[in-house]
PDB file of C-alpha atoms and ligand atoms in Angstrom:
ATOM      1  CA  MET A  10      -5.328  22.950  -5.031  1.00  0.00           C
ATOM      2  CA  SER A  11      -7.215  21.122  -7.792  1.00  0.00           C
ATOM      3  CA  ALA A  12     -10.539  19.408  -7.144  1.00  0.00           C
ATOM      4  CA  THR A  13      -9.013  16.035  -8.015  1.00  0.00           C
ATOM      5  CA  ARG A  14      -6.151  16.539  -5.608  1.00  0.00           C
ATOM      6  CA  SER A  15      -8.547  17.538  -2.853  1.00  0.00           C
ATOM      7  CA  LEU A  16     -10.618  14.414  -3.546  1.00  0.00           C
ATOM      8  CA  TYR A  17      -7.490  12.232  -3.284  1.00  0.00           C
ATOM      9  CA  GLU A  18      -6.615  13.808   0.058  1.00  0.00           C
ATOM     10  CA  GLN A  19     -10.131  13.093   1.303  1.00  0.00           C
ATOM     11  CA  VAL A  20      -9.723   9.422   0.342  1.00  0.00           C
ATOM     12  CA  ILE A  21      -6.419   9.209   2.247  1.00  0.00           C
ATOM     13  CA  LEU A  22      -7.965  10.870   5.315  1.00  0.00           C
ATOM     14  CA  ASP A  23     -10.924   8.510   5.161  1.00  0.00           C
ATOM     15  CA  HIS A  24      -8.708   5.389   4.958  1.00  0.00           C
ATOM     16  CA  ASN A  25      -6.636   6.731   7.847  1.00  0.00           C
ATOM     17  CA  ARG A  26      -9.672   7.388  10.021  1.00  0.00           C
ATOM     18  CA  ASN A  27     -11.550   4.220   9.055  1.00  0.00           C
ATOM     19  CA  PRO A  28      -8.886   1.733   7.975  1.00  0.00           C
ATOM     20  CA  ARG A  29     -10.268  -1.251   6.040  1.00  0.00           C
ATOM     21  CA  ASN A  30      -9.286  -4.786   7.025  1.00  0.00           C
ATOM     22  CA  TYR A  31      -7.734  -3.451  10.227  1.00  0.00           C
ATOM     23  CA  GLY A  32      -7.228  -5.649  13.264  1.00  0.00           C
ATOM     24  CA  GLU A  33      -5.423  -8.853  14.088  1.00  0.00           C
ATOM     25  CA  PRO A  34      -7.271 -11.985  12.915  1.00  0.00           C
ATOM     26  CA  ALA A  35      -7.760 -14.993  15.216  1.00  0.00           C
ATOM     27  CA  GLU A  36      -5.412 -16.971  13.016  1.00  0.00           C
ATOM     28  CA  SER A  37      -3.504 -16.461   9.804  1.00  0.00           C
ATOM     29  CA  GLN A  38      -1.156 -18.553   7.683  1.00  0.00           C
ATOM     30  CA  LEU A  39       1.278 -15.791   6.924  1.00  0.00           C
ATOM     31  CA  GLN A  40       2.398 -12.709   8.759  1.00  0.00           C
ATOM     32  CA  VAL A  41       5.151 -10.197   8.316  1.00  0.00           C
ATOM     33  CA  GLU A  42       6.245  -7.001  10.000  1.00  0.00           C
ATOM     34  CA  GLY A  43       6.774  -3.739   8.158  1.00  0.00           C
ATOM     35  CA  VAL A  44       8.730  -1.025   9.964  1.00  0.00           C
ATOM     36  CA  ASN A  45       9.850   2.427   8.845  1.00  0.00           C
ATOM     37  CA  PRO A  46      12.051   3.773  11.669  1.00  0.00           C
ATOM     38  CA  LEU A  47      12.442   7.148   9.927  1.00  0.00           C
ATOM     39  CA  CYS A  48       8.777   7.878  10.562  1.00  0.00           C
ATOM     40  CA  GLY A  49       7.852   5.446  13.324  1.00  0.00           C
ATOM     41  CA  ASP A  50       5.473   3.415  11.157  1.00  0.00           C
ATOM     42  CA  ALA A  51       5.124  -0.170  12.403  1.00  0.00           C
ATOM     43  CA  PHE A  52       2.569  -2.580  10.987  1.00  0.00           C
ATOM     44  CA  ILE A  53       1.967  -6.304  10.840  1.00  0.00           C
ATOM     45  CA  LEU A  54       0.320  -7.854   7.793  1.00  0.00           C
ATOM     46  CA  PHE A  55      -1.677 -11.062   8.124  1.00  0.00           C
ATOM     47  CA  ALA A  56      -2.746 -13.122   5.141  1.00  0.00           C
ATOM     48  CA  ASN A  57      -4.238 -16.416   4.085  1.00  0.00           C
ATOM     49  CA  LEU A  58      -3.549 -18.032   0.758  1.00  0.00           C
ATOM     50  CA  ASP A  59      -6.020 -20.339  -0.919  1.00  0.00           C
ATOM     51  CA  GLY A  60      -3.890 -21.916  -3.620  1.00  0.00           C
ATOM     52  CA  ASP A  61      -2.566 -18.853  -5.403  1.00  0.00           C
ATOM     53  CA  THR A  62      -5.310 -16.512  -4.203  1.00  0.00           C
ATOM     54  CA  LEU A  63      -4.973 -14.061  -1.335  1.00  0.00           C
ATOM     55  CA  SER A  64      -8.197 -15.140   0.310  1.00  0.00           C
ATOM     56  CA  ASP A  65      -7.734 -12.847   3.285  1.00  0.00           C
ATOM     57  CA  ILE A  66      -5.452  -9.980   4.224  1.00  0.00           C
ATOM     58  CA  ARG A  67      -5.560  -7.779   7.306  1.00  0.00           C
ATOM     59  CA  PHE A  68      -3.207  -5.479   9.133  1.00  0.00           C
ATOM     60  CA  SER A  69      -2.584  -4.112  12.599  1.00  0.00           C
ATOM     61  CA  GLY A  70      -0.178  -1.610  14.081  1.00  0.00           C
ATOM     62  CA  HIS A  71       0.246   2.121  13.864  1.00  0.00           C
ATOM     63  CA  GLY A  72       1.842   4.764  11.718  1.00  0.00           C
ATOM     64  CA  CYS A  73       1.347   8.108  10.044  1.00  0.00           C
ATOM     65  CA  ALA A  74      -1.741   8.900   7.969  1.00  0.00           C
ATOM     66  CA  ILE A  75       0.032   8.055   4.696  1.00  0.00           C
ATOM     67  CA  SER A  76       1.306   4.628   5.782  1.00  0.00           C
ATOM     68  CA  LYS A  77      -1.959   3.635   7.429  1.00  0.00           C
ATOM     69  CA  ALA A  78      -4.102   4.773   4.501  1.00  0.00           C
ATOM     70  CA  SER A  79      -1.732   3.008   2.105  1.00  0.00           C
ATOM     71  CA  ALA A  80      -2.016  -0.244   4.094  1.00  0.00           C
ATOM     72  CA  SER A  81      -5.793   0.096   4.164  1.00  0.00           C
ATOM     73  CA  LEU A  82      -6.120   0.764   0.424  1.00  0.00           C
ATOM     74  CA  MET A  83      -3.608  -1.978  -0.387  1.00  0.00           C
ATOM     75  CA  THR A  84      -5.633  -4.619   1.481  1.00  0.00           C
ATOM     76  CA  THR A  85      -8.818  -3.636  -0.385  1.00  0.00           C
ATOM     77  CA  LEU A  86      -7.027  -3.890  -3.739  1.00  0.00           C
ATOM     78  CA  VAL A  87      -5.267  -7.242  -3.258  1.00  0.00           C
ATOM     79  CA  LYS A  88      -7.836  -9.155  -1.210  1.00  0.00           C
ATOM     80  CA  GLY A  89      -9.288 -11.948  -3.333  1.00  0.00           C
ATOM     81  CA  GLN A  90      -6.616 -11.424  -6.007  1.00  0.00           C
ATOM     82  CA  SER A  91      -3.902 -13.789  -7.202  1.00  0.00           C
ATOM     83  CA  LYS A  92      -0.287 -13.425  -6.092  1.00  0.00           C
ATOM     84  CA  GLU A  93       0.557 -12.352  -9.647  1.00  0.00           C
ATOM     85  CA  GLU A  94      -2.045  -9.583  -9.583  1.00  0.00           C
ATOM     86  CA  ALA A  95      -0.774  -8.413  -6.191  1.00  0.00           C
ATOM     87  CA  LEU A  96       2.763  -8.303  -7.620  1.00  0.00           C
ATOM     88  CA  ARG A  97       1.542  -6.375 -10.668  1.00  0.00           C
ATOM     89  CA  LEU A  98      -0.097  -3.779  -8.405  1.00  0.00           C
ATOM     90  CA  PHE A  99       3.074  -3.606  -6.279  1.00  0.00           C
ATOM     91  CA  HIS A 100       5.149  -2.704  -9.331  1.00  0.00           C
ATOM     92  CA  LEU A 101       2.523  -0.287 -10.638  1.00  0.00           C
ATOM     93  CA  PHE A 102       2.500   1.554  -7.297  1.00  0.00           C
ATOM     94  CA  HIS A 103       6.282   1.420  -6.892  1.00  0.00           C
ATOM     95  CA  ASP A 104       6.895   2.763 -10.412  1.00  0.00           C
ATOM     96  CA  MET A 105       4.335   5.529  -9.921  1.00  0.00           C
ATOM     97  CA  LEU A 106       5.995   6.730  -6.715  1.00  0.00           C
ATOM     98  CA  GLN A 107       9.435   6.632  -8.337  1.00  0.00           C
ATOM     99  CA  SER A 108       8.300   8.470 -11.451  1.00  0.00           C
ATOM    100  CA  ASP A 109       9.172  12.047 -12.263  1.00  0.00           C
ATOM    101  CA  ILE A 110       6.483  14.414 -11.026  1.00  0.00           C
ATOM    102  CA  GLN A 111       6.585  16.231 -14.395  1.00  0.00           C
ATOM    103  CA  ILE A 112       5.587  13.141 -16.378  1.00  0.00           C
ATOM    104  CA  PRO A 113       1.824  12.578 -16.674  1.00  0.00           C
ATOM    105  CA  LEU A 114       0.572   9.338 -15.126  1.00  0.00           C
ATOM    106  CA  ASP A 115      -1.649   6.735 -16.758  1.00  0.00           C
ATOM    107  CA  GLU A 116      -4.622   7.407 -14.513  1.00  0.00           C
ATOM    108  CA  GLU A 117      -6.737   4.677 -16.058  1.00  0.00           C
ATOM    109  CA  ALA A 118      -4.113   1.991 -15.451  1.00  0.00           C
ATOM    110  CA  LEU A 119      -3.383   3.216 -11.929  1.00  0.00           C
ATOM    111  CA  GLY A 120      -7.007   3.460 -10.811  1.00  0.00           C
ATOM    112  CA  LYS A 121      -7.278   3.900  -7.057  1.00  0.00           C
ATOM    113  CA  LEU A 122      -3.476   3.922  -6.698  1.00  0.00           C
ATOM    114  CA  MET A 123      -3.662   7.467  -8.129  1.00  0.00           C
ATOM    115  CA  VAL A 124      -4.791   8.614  -4.690  1.00  0.00           C
ATOM    116  CA  PHE A 125      -1.129   8.530  -3.628  1.00  0.00           C
ATOM    117  CA  ALA A 126       0.297  10.321  -6.688  1.00  0.00           C
ATOM    118  CA  GLY A 127       0.767  13.522  -4.682  1.00  0.00           C
ATOM    119  CA  VAL A 128       3.119  11.706  -2.292  1.00  0.00           C
ATOM    120  CA  ARG A 129       5.817  11.965  -4.994  1.00  0.00           C
ATOM    121  CA  GLU A 130       6.285  15.587  -3.952  1.00  0.00           C
ATOM    122  CA  TYR A 131       7.396  14.448  -0.485  1.00  0.00           C
ATOM    123  CA  PRO A 132      10.348  12.014  -0.742  1.00  0.00           C
ATOM    124  CA  MET A 133      10.215  11.176   2.984  1.00  0.00           C
ATOM    125  CA  ARG A 134       6.602  10.111   2.548  1.00  0.00           C
ATOM    126  CA  ILE A 135       7.336   7.726  -0.332  1.00  0.00           C
ATOM    127  CA  LYS A 136       8.769   5.219   2.160  1.00  0.00           C
ATOM    128  CA  CYS A 137       5.613   5.565   4.260  1.00  0.00           C
ATOM    129  CA  ALA A 138       3.378   4.857   1.260  1.00  0.00           C
ATOM    130  CA  MET A 139       5.538   1.939   0.073  1.00  0.00           C
ATOM    131  CA  LEU A 140       5.930   0.322   3.500  1.00  0.00           C
ATOM    132  CA  PRO A 141       2.760  -1.824   3.432  1.00  0.00           C
ATOM    133  CA  TRP A 142       3.466  -2.841  -0.157  1.00  0.00           C
ATOM    134  CA  HIS A 143       7.025  -3.926   0.681  1.00  0.00           C
ATOM    135  CA  ALA A 144       5.583  -5.933   3.569  1.00  0.00           C
ATOM    136  CA  LEU A 145       3.115  -7.529   1.155  1.00  0.00           C
ATOM    137  CA  HIS A 146       5.927  -8.360  -1.257  1.00  0.00           C
ATOM    138  CA  GLU A 147       7.924  -9.955   1.549  1.00  0.00           C
ATOM    139  CA  LEU A 148       4.876 -11.854   2.764  1.00  0.00           C
ATOM    140  CA  LEU A 149       4.185 -13.317  -0.681  1.00  0.00           C
ATOM    141  CA  TYR A 150       7.693 -13.730  -2.015  1.00  0.00           C
ATOM    142  CA  LYS A 151       9.964 -13.560   1.058  1.00  0.00           C
ATOM    143  CA  ASP A 152      12.071 -11.147  -0.884  1.00  0.00           C
ATOM    144  CA  THR A 153      12.643  -7.440  -0.224  1.00  0.00           C
ATOM    145  CA  THR A 154      15.228  -6.692  -2.869  1.00  0.00           C
ATOM    146  CA  ILE A 155      13.153  -3.860  -4.365  1.00  0.00           C
ATOM    147  CA  GLN A 156      13.328  -0.802  -2.139  1.00  0.00           C
ATOM    148  CA  ALA A 157      11.630   2.582  -2.387  1.00  0.00           C
TER     149      ALA A 157
HETATM  150 ZN1   ZN B 161       5.085   7.393   7.900  1.00  0.00          ZN
END
């Protein structure tokens, strides 16, 4: 196992153990459920929009380490960002997970999303990693036409 890969796994474990932005807020403008019955992942996303900015985003629920860490990382990346930026990150993450494992990734463009690059080796896990992002997409655009 490479040092980089080991580092990525540590980041996933850390987000799973200490999920960021976890817990149901007192009130939120928007909320949506994300469920992956194949794995048993079930989360609820809560968000507030200030104009076009995601001023707050939190999540609650439970799932496997991959889905929970993905939800945690996702909230840290999109909080305070515009809807357009959140959508850009959604597509970046989606395209990375769908990409051929043999093709090198643009690590600079992907940034922290690279943490989940190894998930491509486990097709069942791709749905787990995408679940929070699909929920985010639905929350912002009420549209789930793009599937993992
Ligand atoms: Zn899962």
